[in-house]
Structure formats: C-alpha cells, structure tokens
Coordinates of C-alpha atoms in Angstrom, one line a residue:
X1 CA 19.2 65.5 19.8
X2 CA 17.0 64.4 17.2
X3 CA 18.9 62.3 15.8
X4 CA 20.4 60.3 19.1
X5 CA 16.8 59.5 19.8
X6 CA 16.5 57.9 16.3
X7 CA 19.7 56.2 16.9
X8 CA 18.1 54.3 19.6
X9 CA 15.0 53.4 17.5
X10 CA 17.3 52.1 14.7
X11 CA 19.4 50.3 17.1
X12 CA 16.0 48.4 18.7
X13 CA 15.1 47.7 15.1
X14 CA 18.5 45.8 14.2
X15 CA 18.2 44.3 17.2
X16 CA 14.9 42.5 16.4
X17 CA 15.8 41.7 13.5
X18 CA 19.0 40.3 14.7
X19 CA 17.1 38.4 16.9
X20 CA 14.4 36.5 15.1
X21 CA 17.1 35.8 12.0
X22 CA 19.7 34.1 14.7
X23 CA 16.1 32.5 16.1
X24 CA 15.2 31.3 12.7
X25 CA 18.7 30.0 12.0
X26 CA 19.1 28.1 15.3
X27 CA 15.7 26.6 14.7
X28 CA 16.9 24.5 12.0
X29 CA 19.1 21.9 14.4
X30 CA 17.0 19.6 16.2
X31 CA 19.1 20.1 18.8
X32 CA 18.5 23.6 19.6
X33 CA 15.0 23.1 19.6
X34 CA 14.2 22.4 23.5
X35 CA 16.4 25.1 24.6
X36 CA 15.1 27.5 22.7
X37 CA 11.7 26.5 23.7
X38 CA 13.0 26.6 27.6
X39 CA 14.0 29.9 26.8
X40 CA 10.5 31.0 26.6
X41 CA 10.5 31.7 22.5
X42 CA 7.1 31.4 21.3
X43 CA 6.4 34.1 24.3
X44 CA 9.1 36.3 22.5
X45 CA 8.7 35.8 18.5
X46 CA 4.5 36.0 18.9
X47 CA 4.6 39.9 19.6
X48 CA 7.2 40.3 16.6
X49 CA 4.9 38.7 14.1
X50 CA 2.7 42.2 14.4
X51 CA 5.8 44.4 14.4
X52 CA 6.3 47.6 12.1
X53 CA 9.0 46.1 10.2
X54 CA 8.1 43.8 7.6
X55 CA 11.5 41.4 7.9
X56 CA 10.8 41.0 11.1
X57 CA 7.0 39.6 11.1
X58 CA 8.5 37.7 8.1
X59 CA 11.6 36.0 9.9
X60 CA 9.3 35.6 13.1
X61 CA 6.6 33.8 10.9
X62 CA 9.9 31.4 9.3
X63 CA 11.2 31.1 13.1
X64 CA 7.5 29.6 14.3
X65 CA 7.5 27.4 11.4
X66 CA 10.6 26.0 11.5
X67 CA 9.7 25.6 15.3
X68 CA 6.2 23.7 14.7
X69 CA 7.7 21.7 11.9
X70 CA 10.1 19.9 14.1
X71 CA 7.3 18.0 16.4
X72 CA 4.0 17.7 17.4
X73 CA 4.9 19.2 20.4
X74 CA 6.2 22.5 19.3
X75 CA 3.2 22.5 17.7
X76 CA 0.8 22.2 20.3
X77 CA 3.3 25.1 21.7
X78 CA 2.3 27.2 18.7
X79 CA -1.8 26.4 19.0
X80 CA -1.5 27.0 22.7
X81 CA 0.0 30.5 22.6
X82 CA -3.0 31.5 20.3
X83 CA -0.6 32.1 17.6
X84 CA -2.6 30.9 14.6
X85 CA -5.2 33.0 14.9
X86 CA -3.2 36.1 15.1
X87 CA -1.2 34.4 11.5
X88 CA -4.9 33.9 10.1
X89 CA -5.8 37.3 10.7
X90 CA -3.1 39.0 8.7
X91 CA -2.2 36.5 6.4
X92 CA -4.6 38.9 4.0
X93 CA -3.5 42.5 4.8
X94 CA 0.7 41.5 4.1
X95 CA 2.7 41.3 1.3
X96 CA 4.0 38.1 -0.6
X97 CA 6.7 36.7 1.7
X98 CA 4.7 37.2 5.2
X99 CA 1.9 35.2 3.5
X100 CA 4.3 32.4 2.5
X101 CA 5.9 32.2 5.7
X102 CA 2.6 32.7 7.5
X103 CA 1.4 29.6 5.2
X104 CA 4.5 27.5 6.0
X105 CA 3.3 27.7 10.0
X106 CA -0.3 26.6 8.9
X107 CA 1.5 23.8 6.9
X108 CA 3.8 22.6 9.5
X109 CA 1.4 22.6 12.7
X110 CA -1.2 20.5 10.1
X111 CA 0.8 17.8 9.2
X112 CA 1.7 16.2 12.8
X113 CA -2.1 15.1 13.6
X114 CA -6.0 15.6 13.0
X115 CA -6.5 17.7 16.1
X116 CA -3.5 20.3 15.2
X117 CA -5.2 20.3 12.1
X118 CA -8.7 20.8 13.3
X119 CA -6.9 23.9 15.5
X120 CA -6.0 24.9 11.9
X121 CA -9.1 25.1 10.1
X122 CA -10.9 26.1 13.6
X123 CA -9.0 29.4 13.4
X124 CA -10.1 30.1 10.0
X125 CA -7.0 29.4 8.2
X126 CA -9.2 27.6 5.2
X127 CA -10.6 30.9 3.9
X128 CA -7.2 33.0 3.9
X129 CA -4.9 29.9 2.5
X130 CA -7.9 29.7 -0.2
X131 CA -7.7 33.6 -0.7
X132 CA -3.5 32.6 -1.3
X133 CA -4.4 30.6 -4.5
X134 CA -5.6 33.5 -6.0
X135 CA -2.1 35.0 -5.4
X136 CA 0.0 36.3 -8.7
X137 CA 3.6 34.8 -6.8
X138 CA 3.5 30.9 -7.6
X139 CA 5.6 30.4 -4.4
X140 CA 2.6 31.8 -2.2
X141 CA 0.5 29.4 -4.0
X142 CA 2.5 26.7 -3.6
X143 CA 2.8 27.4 0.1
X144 CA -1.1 27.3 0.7
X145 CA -1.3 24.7 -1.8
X146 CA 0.9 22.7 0.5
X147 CA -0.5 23.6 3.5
X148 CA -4.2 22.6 2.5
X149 CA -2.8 19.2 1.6
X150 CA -1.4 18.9 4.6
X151 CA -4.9 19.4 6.9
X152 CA -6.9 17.2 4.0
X153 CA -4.5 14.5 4.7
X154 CA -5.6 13.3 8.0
X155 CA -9.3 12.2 7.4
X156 CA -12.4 12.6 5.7
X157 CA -14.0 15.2 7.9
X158 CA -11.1 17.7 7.3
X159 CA -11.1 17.0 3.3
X160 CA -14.1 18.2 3.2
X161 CA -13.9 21.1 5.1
X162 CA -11.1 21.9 2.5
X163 CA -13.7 20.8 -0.2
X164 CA -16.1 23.2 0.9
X165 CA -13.9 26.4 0.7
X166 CA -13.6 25.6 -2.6
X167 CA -9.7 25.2 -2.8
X168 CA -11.0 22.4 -5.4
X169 CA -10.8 24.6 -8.2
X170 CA -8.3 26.5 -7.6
X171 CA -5.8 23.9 -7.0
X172 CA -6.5 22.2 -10.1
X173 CA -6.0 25.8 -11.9
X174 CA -2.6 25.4 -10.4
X175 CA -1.8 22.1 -12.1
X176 CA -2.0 24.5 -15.1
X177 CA 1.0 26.9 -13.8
X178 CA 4.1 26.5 -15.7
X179 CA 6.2 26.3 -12.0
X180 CA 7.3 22.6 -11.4
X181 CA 7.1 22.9 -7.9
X182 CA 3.8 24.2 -7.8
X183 CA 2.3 21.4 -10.3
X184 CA 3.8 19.1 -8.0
X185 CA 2.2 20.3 -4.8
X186 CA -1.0 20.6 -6.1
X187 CA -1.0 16.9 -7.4
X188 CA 0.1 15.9 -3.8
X189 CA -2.7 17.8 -2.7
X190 CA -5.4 17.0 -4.4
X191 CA -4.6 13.3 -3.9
X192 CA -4.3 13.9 -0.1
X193 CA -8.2 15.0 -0.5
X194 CA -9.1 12.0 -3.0
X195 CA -8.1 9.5 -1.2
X196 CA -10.5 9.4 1.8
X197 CA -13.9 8.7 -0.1
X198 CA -15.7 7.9 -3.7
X199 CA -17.7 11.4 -3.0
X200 CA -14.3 13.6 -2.9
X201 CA -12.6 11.6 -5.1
X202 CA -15.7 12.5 -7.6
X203 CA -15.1 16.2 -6.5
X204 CA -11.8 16.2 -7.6
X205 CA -12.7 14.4 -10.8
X206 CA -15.7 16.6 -11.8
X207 CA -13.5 19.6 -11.9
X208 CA -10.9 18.3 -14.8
X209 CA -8.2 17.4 -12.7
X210 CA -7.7 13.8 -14.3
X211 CA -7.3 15.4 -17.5
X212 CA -4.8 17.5 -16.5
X213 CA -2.7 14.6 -14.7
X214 CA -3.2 12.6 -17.3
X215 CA -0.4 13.9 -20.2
X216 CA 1.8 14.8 -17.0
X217 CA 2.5 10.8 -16.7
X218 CA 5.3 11.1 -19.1
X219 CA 7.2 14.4 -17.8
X220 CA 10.8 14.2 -17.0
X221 CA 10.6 15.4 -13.7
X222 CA 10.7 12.2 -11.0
X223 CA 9.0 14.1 -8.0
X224 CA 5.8 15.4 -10.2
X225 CA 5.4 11.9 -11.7
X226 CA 5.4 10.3 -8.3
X227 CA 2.5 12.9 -7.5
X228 CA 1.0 12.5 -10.3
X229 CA 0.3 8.7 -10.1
X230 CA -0.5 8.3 -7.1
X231 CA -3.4 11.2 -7.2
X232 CA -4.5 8.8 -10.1
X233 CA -4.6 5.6 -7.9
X234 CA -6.3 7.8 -4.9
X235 CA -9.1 8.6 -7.6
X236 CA -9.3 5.2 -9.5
X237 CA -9.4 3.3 -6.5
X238 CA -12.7 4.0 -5.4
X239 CA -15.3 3.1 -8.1
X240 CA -15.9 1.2 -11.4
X241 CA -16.6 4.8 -13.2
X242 CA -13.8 6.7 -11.3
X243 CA -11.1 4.4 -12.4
X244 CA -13.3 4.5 -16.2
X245 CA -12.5 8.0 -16.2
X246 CA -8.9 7.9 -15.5
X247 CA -8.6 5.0 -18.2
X248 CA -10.3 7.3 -20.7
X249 CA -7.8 9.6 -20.3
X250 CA -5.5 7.8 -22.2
X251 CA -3.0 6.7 -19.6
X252 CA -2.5 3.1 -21.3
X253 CA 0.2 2.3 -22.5
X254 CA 2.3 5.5 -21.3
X255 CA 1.6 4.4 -17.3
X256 CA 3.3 1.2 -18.4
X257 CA 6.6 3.3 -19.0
X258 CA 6.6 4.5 -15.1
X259 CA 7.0 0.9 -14.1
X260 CA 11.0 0.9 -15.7
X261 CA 11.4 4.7 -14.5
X262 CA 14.7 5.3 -12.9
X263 CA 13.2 6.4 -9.6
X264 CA 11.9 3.7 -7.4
X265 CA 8.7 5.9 -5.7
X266 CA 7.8 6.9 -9.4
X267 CA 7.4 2.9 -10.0
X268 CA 5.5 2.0 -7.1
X269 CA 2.6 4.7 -7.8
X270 CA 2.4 3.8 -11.1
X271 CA 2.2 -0.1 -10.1
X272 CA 0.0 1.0 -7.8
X273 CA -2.7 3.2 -9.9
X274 CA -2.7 -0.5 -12.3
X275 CA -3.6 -1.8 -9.3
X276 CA -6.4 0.3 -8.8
X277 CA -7.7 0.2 -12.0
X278 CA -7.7 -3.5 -12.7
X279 CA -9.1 -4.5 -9.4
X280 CA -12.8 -3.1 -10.6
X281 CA -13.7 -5.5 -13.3
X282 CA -13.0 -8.4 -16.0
X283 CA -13.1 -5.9 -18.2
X284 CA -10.6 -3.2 -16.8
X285 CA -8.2 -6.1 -16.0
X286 CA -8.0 -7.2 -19.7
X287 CA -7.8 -4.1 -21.0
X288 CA -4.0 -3.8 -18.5
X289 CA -3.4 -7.2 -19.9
X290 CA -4.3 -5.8 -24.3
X291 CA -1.9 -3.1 -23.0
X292 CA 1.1 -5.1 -22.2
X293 CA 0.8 -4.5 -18.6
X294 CA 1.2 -8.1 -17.4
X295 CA 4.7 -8.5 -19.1
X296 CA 5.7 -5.3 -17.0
X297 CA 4.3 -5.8 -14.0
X298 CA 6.0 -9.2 -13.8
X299 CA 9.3 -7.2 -15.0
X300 CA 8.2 -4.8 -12.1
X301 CA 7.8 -7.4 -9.2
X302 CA 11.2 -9.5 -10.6
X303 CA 13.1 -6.1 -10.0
X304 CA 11.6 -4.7 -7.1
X305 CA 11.7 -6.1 -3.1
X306 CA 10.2 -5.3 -0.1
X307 CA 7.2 -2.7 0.5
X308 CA 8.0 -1.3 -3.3
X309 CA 6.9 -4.7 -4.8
X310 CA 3.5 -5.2 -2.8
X311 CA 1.5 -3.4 -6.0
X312 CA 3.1 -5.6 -8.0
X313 CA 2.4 -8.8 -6.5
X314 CA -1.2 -7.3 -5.5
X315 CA -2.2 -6.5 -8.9
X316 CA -0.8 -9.7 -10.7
X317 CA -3.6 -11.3 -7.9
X318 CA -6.7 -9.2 -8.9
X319 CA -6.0 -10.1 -12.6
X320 CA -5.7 -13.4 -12.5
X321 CA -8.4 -14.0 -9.9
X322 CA -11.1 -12.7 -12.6
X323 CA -11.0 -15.5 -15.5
X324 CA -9.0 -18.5 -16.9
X325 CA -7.7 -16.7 -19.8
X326 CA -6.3 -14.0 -17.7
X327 CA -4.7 -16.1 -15.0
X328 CA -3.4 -17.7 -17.9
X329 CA -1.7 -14.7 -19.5
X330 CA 0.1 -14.3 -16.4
X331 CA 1.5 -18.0 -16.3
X332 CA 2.5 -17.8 -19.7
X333 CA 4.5 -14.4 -18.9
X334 CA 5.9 -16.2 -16.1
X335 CA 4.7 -14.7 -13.4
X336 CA 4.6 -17.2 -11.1
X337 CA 8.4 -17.1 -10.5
X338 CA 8.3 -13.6 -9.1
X339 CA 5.4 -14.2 -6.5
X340 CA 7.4 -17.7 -5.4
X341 CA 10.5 -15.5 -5.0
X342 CA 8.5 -13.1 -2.8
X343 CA 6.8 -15.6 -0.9
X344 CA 10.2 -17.2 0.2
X345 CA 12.3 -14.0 0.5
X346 CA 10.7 -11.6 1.6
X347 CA 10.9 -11.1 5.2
X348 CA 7.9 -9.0 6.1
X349 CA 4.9 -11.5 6.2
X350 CA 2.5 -9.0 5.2
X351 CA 4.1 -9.4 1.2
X352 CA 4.2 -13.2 1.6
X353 CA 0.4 -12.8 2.2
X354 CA -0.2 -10.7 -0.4
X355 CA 2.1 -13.5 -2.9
X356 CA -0.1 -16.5 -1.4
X357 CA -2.9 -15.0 -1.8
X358 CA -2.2 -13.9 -5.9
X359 CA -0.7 -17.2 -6.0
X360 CA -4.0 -19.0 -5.0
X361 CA -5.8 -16.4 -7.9
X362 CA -3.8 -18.0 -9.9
X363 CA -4.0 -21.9 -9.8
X364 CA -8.1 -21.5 -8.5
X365 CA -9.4 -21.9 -11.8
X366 CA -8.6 -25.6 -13.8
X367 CA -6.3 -28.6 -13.3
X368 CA -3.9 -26.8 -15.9
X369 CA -3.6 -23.5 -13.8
X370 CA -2.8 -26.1 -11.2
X371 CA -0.9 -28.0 -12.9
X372 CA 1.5 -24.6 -13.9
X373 CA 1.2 -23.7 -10.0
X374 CA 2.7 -27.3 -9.2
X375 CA 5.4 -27.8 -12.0
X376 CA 7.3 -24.1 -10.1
X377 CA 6.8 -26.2 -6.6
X378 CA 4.5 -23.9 -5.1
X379 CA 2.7 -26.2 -3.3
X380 CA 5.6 -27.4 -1.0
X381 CA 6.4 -23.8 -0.6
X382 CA 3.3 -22.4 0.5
X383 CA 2.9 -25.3 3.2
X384 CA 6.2 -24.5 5.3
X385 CA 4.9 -21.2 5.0
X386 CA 1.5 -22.5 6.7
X387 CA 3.4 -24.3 8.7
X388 CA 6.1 -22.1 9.9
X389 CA 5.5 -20.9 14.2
X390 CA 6.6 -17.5 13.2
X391 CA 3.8 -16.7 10.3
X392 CA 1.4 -14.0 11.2
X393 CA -2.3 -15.3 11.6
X394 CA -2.9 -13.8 8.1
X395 CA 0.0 -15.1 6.4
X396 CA -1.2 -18.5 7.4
X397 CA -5.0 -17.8 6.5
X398 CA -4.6 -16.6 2.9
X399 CA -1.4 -19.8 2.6
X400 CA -4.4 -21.8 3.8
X401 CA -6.4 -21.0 1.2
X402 CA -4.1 -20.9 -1.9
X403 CA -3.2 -24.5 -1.0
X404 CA -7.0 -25.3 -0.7
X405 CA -7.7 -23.7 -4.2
X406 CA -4.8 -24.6 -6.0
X407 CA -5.0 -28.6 -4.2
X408 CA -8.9 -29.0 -5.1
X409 CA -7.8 -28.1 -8.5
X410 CA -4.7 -30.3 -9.0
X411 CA -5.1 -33.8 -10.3
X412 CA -1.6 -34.6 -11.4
X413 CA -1.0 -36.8 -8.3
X414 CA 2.6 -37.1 -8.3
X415 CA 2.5 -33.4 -7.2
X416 CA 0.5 -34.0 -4.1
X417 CA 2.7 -37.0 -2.8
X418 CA 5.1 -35.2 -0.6
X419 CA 2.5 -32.8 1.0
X420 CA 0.8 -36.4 2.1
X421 CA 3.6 -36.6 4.3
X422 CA 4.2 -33.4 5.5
X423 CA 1.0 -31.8 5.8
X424 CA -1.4 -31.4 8.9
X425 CA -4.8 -32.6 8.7
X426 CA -6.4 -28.8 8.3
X427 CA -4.8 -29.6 5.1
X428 CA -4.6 -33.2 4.2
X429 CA -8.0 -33.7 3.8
X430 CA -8.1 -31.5 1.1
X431 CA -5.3 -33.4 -0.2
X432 CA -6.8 -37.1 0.7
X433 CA -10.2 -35.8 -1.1
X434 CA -8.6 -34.8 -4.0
X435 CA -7.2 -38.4 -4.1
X436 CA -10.7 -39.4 -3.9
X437 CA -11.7 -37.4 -6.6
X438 CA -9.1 -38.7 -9.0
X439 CA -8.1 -42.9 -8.2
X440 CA -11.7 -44.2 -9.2
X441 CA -10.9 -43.3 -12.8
X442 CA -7.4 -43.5 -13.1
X443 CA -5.8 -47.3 -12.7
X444 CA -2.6 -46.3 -13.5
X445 CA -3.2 -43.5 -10.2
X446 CA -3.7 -46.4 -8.3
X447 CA -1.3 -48.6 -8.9
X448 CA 1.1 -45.6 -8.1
X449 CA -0.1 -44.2 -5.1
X450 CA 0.2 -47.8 -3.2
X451 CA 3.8 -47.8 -4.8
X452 CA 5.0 -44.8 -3.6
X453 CA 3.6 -45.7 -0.2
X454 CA 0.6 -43.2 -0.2
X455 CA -1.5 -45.6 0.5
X456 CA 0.1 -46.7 3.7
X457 CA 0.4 -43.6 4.7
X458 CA -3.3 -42.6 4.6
X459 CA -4.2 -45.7 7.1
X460 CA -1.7 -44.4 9.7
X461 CA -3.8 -41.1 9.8
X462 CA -6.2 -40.9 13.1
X463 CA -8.9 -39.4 11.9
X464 CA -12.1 -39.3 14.2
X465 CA -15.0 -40.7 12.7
X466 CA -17.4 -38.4 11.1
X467 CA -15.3 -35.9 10.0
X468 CA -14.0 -34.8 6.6
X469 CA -11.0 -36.3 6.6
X470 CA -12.1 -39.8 7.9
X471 CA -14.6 -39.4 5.0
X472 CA -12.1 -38.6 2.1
X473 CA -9.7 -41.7 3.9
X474 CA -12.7 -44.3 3.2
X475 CA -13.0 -42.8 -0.2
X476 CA -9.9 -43.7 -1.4
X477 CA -9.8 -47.6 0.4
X478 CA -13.1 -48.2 -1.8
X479 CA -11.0 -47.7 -4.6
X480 CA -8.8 -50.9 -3.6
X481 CA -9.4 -54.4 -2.6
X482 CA -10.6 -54.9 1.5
X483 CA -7.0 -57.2 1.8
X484 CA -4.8 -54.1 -0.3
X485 CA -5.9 -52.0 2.4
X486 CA -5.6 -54.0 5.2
X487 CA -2.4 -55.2 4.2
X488 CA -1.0 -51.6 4.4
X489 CA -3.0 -51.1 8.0
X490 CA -1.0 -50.5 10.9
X491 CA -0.2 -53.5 12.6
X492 CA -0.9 -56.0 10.3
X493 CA 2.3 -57.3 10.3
X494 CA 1.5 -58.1 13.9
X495 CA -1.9 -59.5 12.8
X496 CA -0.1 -62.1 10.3
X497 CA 3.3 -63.1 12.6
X498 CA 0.6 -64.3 14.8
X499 CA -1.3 -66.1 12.4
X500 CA 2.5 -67.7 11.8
X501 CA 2.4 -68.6 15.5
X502 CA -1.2 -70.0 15.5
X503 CA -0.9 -72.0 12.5
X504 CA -0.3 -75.3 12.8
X505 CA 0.9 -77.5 9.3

C-alpha cells in the first residue's frame, strides 16, 4: 500500500520536472513565446520556484529567465506576478545553480529599461546579487556580476544604488579570477557604472580597477579586450586626472596594438579610449602623437567605415584642433586623405560631420595648414556637402565652419577661384574677404584674379548695402583702377554701344 502511495508522489515529481524542463526548452524560440504566455505560464512556473525538489526551482528559475529575456513585455509579466521578490528572498538560502538561475532572471528583466530595473533593485535584489560575489563558484559570480551591470547600465541614479551596496569592490576582486568569462563580465560591468558620471567613474578608479585593466590590454582573448577598453574610455572620458590615471598605467604604446587587432569591436574601443584621452589637453594629445598614435589612427580610419571609424575620425579632430605642430603631425602622416574619403563616402551624415568638423581642426591654424587642406581639394568638397538639400542641419553647420576656418586661413588664391563661382553668399563673403585680405599686397594676385574672371564675377554679386559681403566686394575694387572695375560691371557693354550710338566723328 505504502508504496502505491509513493508511486504517485514520484510520479507528481517527474511530472514537474517534466514540465518546467519542456517549459524551459520551448522558451528558447521566439516563437513559442506568446503562447506559452497565453497559456497562463508565469501563473504555473511561480509556485514551482518554492518547490521541494531542487531541479525543479532551478529549471523554473531558467524557464522565467529565458521568458523575461525575450522582451520587455515578458518582463513586465515577471514584475507583475510579484516574482522577483519571491527570487530575492531565496536567492540566499539555495545552493549554487538556483542562485545562478535566480541571477539570470534579475539580469534579463534589468536589461530592457530603467523602470524594470528600478523593480529590480526595489525588491532588494542589490543586497543578495552583492552577497553572490562573495560566492566560491565563478559561474554564480559571473551571473550577479552580469546582472548588476545590467541595472547600472541604464542611468546614473541606478549606478549608484549599485555603488552603494558596495558591489564596487567586489567586482574588481573579480577582475582578479583566473575565469575568462568572469574577467570579462566584470570589465563590462564596471564600465556600465563608469560611464554615467566623473564621481562613479572616480569610484571605480579609487578602488584599483585601472590597474588591473591596464596589463589585460594585450590578452589574446577578443571579447575581454573589447571590455577592457572600453571600461578605460568610460573612465578616461570624464576628467583631466581620470584619463591621467589610466595613462599612468602604462597603456601607451600597447593600446596602439588594439587599433590592427583582428576583431573589429576590439578596434573601435581602443580608438575610442585614445579618443578619450587626447581630448583633455595639449599635453595628453602629444603624448598619443610621441607614441606613434597618429600614424595608427590614420591606418585605423583608412581601414575602417561606417559607425566603427567615428573614433577615428573624432580623435584625429581633437589632436589637431590643440596646436600647429600637432595638426601638422597629422598632415604629414596623411591624414587628411582618410577624413576626405569619409566625408564623401560615407553615407550616414552624422560621420561626415564628425570628418568636417576634424577637417576644419585641421586647416584652422596658418596659411600652410590651409594650404595642405586645399592642395587634397577639400574645399570644393566640403561645399557640395554644405550645399547638398539632403545634409542634416548639423552636417551643414560644422561644413560651415571648416570652410570658414580653413577659407580665413587660405591665401593661395588660385584655390579659392572655383568656390567664387559656386558658393552662396553665407559663404562667399568669407571667400571675397579673404581676397581682400590678400590683392593689396600681391600684384601678381591681381593681375590673376581679373584674368581668370574673378573680378567680373564679384560685380555680378547683389549684395545689399551694409552688409559683410558688400563690404568685402568694395574691398577688393579699391585694389583696382575706378575704369578696371567698371569695365567688368554688368552692363557696361550696354553703357559703351551706346556711347557708339551717341558719338558723333
């Protein structure tokens, strides 16, 4: 008798199991999702996570996960069956895999938005995920780890909250695991918590992480490198004495190697901490520059397109922008080539911006950085960009002003006689001024500009009186005879047939 009545206990035991394994398994097509949802599931697996047997709280706790990880609305499913409060509360009473599935719902209802992740840390998830570092089992760690990231990610507010359980510490103790995949997660972590302000990027820094990530630059794993770097950038990007810190860590010239890596995400964070190191000061940009980092960088933008080469092109900008002898490091390494290419190739306007903008950094500073910016036809370039209907309002702001840097700078003429003739008046009287600047000492200027009909063209301009233009127009006539200048007036030839007609031999 005894032992029909177990029978039936063992049979309701496989048959949970059963259950929330065939649960767990369907739960991992996208497909299946709504109809299991329809079916009333989160109802069913949320009693199962309390059950007696431990491989069935564990495959109920996977099931959830995999159910909250597919949307945000499975995830609000998960919050509004008061499901992570019952996860919180035994996340410390159960044994290793429980706590890494449990850890892996946390994780996956986090990541979709700041209020899933406010439900998170609301339920007092912080405190037990914390508790989870401690853990012997690097997988456990690795899922809290994870998780933590994934609520610090959103914004400042929920960072901190992160901050303040102290999972600071601990996280960086697991950069020091010998487990790949944990050293990876917590470098994605802690620059998930970096990245929002100079105060928790200081956090991070005052307890030893940069010295840590430093010598983990040059590993051979792709995916820990990519973390790596960019929790570098997220620190450096902040302050003057953050980025001073990660540079005294030693990572020149070794970050320069991540810019040829094999793996294209591994490039762009490394570009991309450069970026945020030499954007501080003269000082930090030549330092990139003693290190060799110009020649790579231009390397790095010639080789790379689209999203991948905005650090590139962005960085090349704040070097050059600081002082002569830096912009000219980059001309002489030929960088202008690759921010030209990007300006006329690329077809997302937000990188042409960014290549006008280092472009006009560039040619700013003396008629020879002009000169270089002129000889590669930049100037023609960057006005169809201005000129072009389709250019964002940006993209035509920062062309704007790379034409007006690199044009007030220019004075080898020659190179601003097409734009004469193609150029709107926002921008020819920068051009017309720059005329004015140069013909009153240059005879030779003069003689050319009425030859290759600039002069002409500047009296069939209609400029109203008073403004900049008219001004920069009456400029350049002082610098010729009153008859020159009428001569090439509109309608002179009218004026002199009818001096024909009214003259009388």
């Amino acid at each position: 008798m005894s032992k029909a009545v177990i029978q039936v206990f063992e049979e309701y035991q496989r048959s949970r199991i059963t259950f929330v394994q065939n649960v767990a398994e369907l739960a991992l097509r996208p497909q299946n999702i709504e109809i299991l949802n329809n079916a009333g599931v989160m109802s069913l697996l949320r009693p199962l996570l309390l059950d007696v047997v431990p491989s069935v709280q564990q495959s109920a706790a996977l099931a959830l996960g995999r159910l909250a990880n597919h949307s945000d609305q499975m995830a609000e499913a998960v919050v509004s069956n008061d499901i992570i409060p019952q996860l919180v509360c035994s996340l410390g009473d159960q044994n290793r895999y429980y706590k890494k599935a449990a850890a892996f719902v946390l994780r996956a209802v986090a990541k979709h938005s700041p209020q899933l992740a406010q439900s998170v840390v609301e339920s007092g998830a912080l405190e037990a995920l914390v508790e989870c570092l401690n853990e012997f089992d690097p997988s456990v760690k690795e899922a809290a780890c994870w998780a933590l990231g994934n609520i610090s990610r959103h914004h400042s507010d929920l960072a901190q909250a992160v901050v303040d359980a102290n999972a600071v510490q601990l996280t960086v103790l697991c950069l020091q695991e010998p487990e790949l995949p944990l050293k990876r997660i917590a470098a994605a972590t802690l620059a998930d918590i970096a990245k929002h302000s100079p105060e928790l990027a200081q956090h991070v820094a005052d307890h030893g992480a940069i010295a840590y990530l430093a010598p983990m630059i040059t590993s051979p794993d792709s995916k820990l490198k990519r973390n790596v770097c960019s929790c570098l950038a997220q620190i450096a990007k902040h302050s003057l004495e953050l980025a001073e810190l990660v540079v005294e860590a030693e990572i020149f010239p070794r970050i320069l190697n991540s810019l040829k890596d094999v793996d294209i995400v591994v490039r762009k964070n490394g570009a991309t901490c450069i970026r945020e190191i030499a954007k501080h000061t003269p000082e930090l940009a030549q330092l990139v520059v003693n290190a060799g980092g110009v020649a790579a960088l231009v390397d790095y933008a010639n080789e790379t397109t689209g999203h991948n080469r905005l650090p590139g092109i962005m960085c090349l900008g704040y070097i050059a922008a600081f002082s002569e002898p830096l912009a000219l490091a980059i001309i002489v390494n030929k960088g202008i080539q690759p921010l030209v290419h990007a300006l006329v190739t690329e077809p997302e306007d937000y990188i042409k911006s960014a290549a006008a903008w280092s472009l006009g950094q560039i040619g700013r500073h003396t008629p020879d950085h002009a000169r270089a910016l002129a000889d590669a036809n930049v100037l023609p370039k960057l006005l169809a960009v201005y000129m072009h209907d389709q250019s964002s309002d940006d993209l035509v702001l920062k062309a704007k002003r790379a034409l007006k840097a690199i044009i007030q700078k220019c004075v080898h003429l020659p190179a601003l006689e097409p734009l004469l003739h193609q150029a709107p008046p926002k921008i020819l009287r920068y051009i017309v001024a720059q005329y004015a600047k140069v013909l009153p000492s240059d005879r030779n200027a003069r003689k050319q500009f009425v030859a290759l009909g600039g002069l002409q063209r500047i009296q069939e301009l209609n400029a109203e009186q008073g403004t900049k233009l008219k001004a920069a127009i009456d400029a350049v006539n002082s610098c010729y005879p009153e008859e020159v200048v009428r001569y090439y007036s509109p309608g002179y030839s009218k004026e002199l047939m009818q001096k024909i007609d009214e003259y009388n031999p």
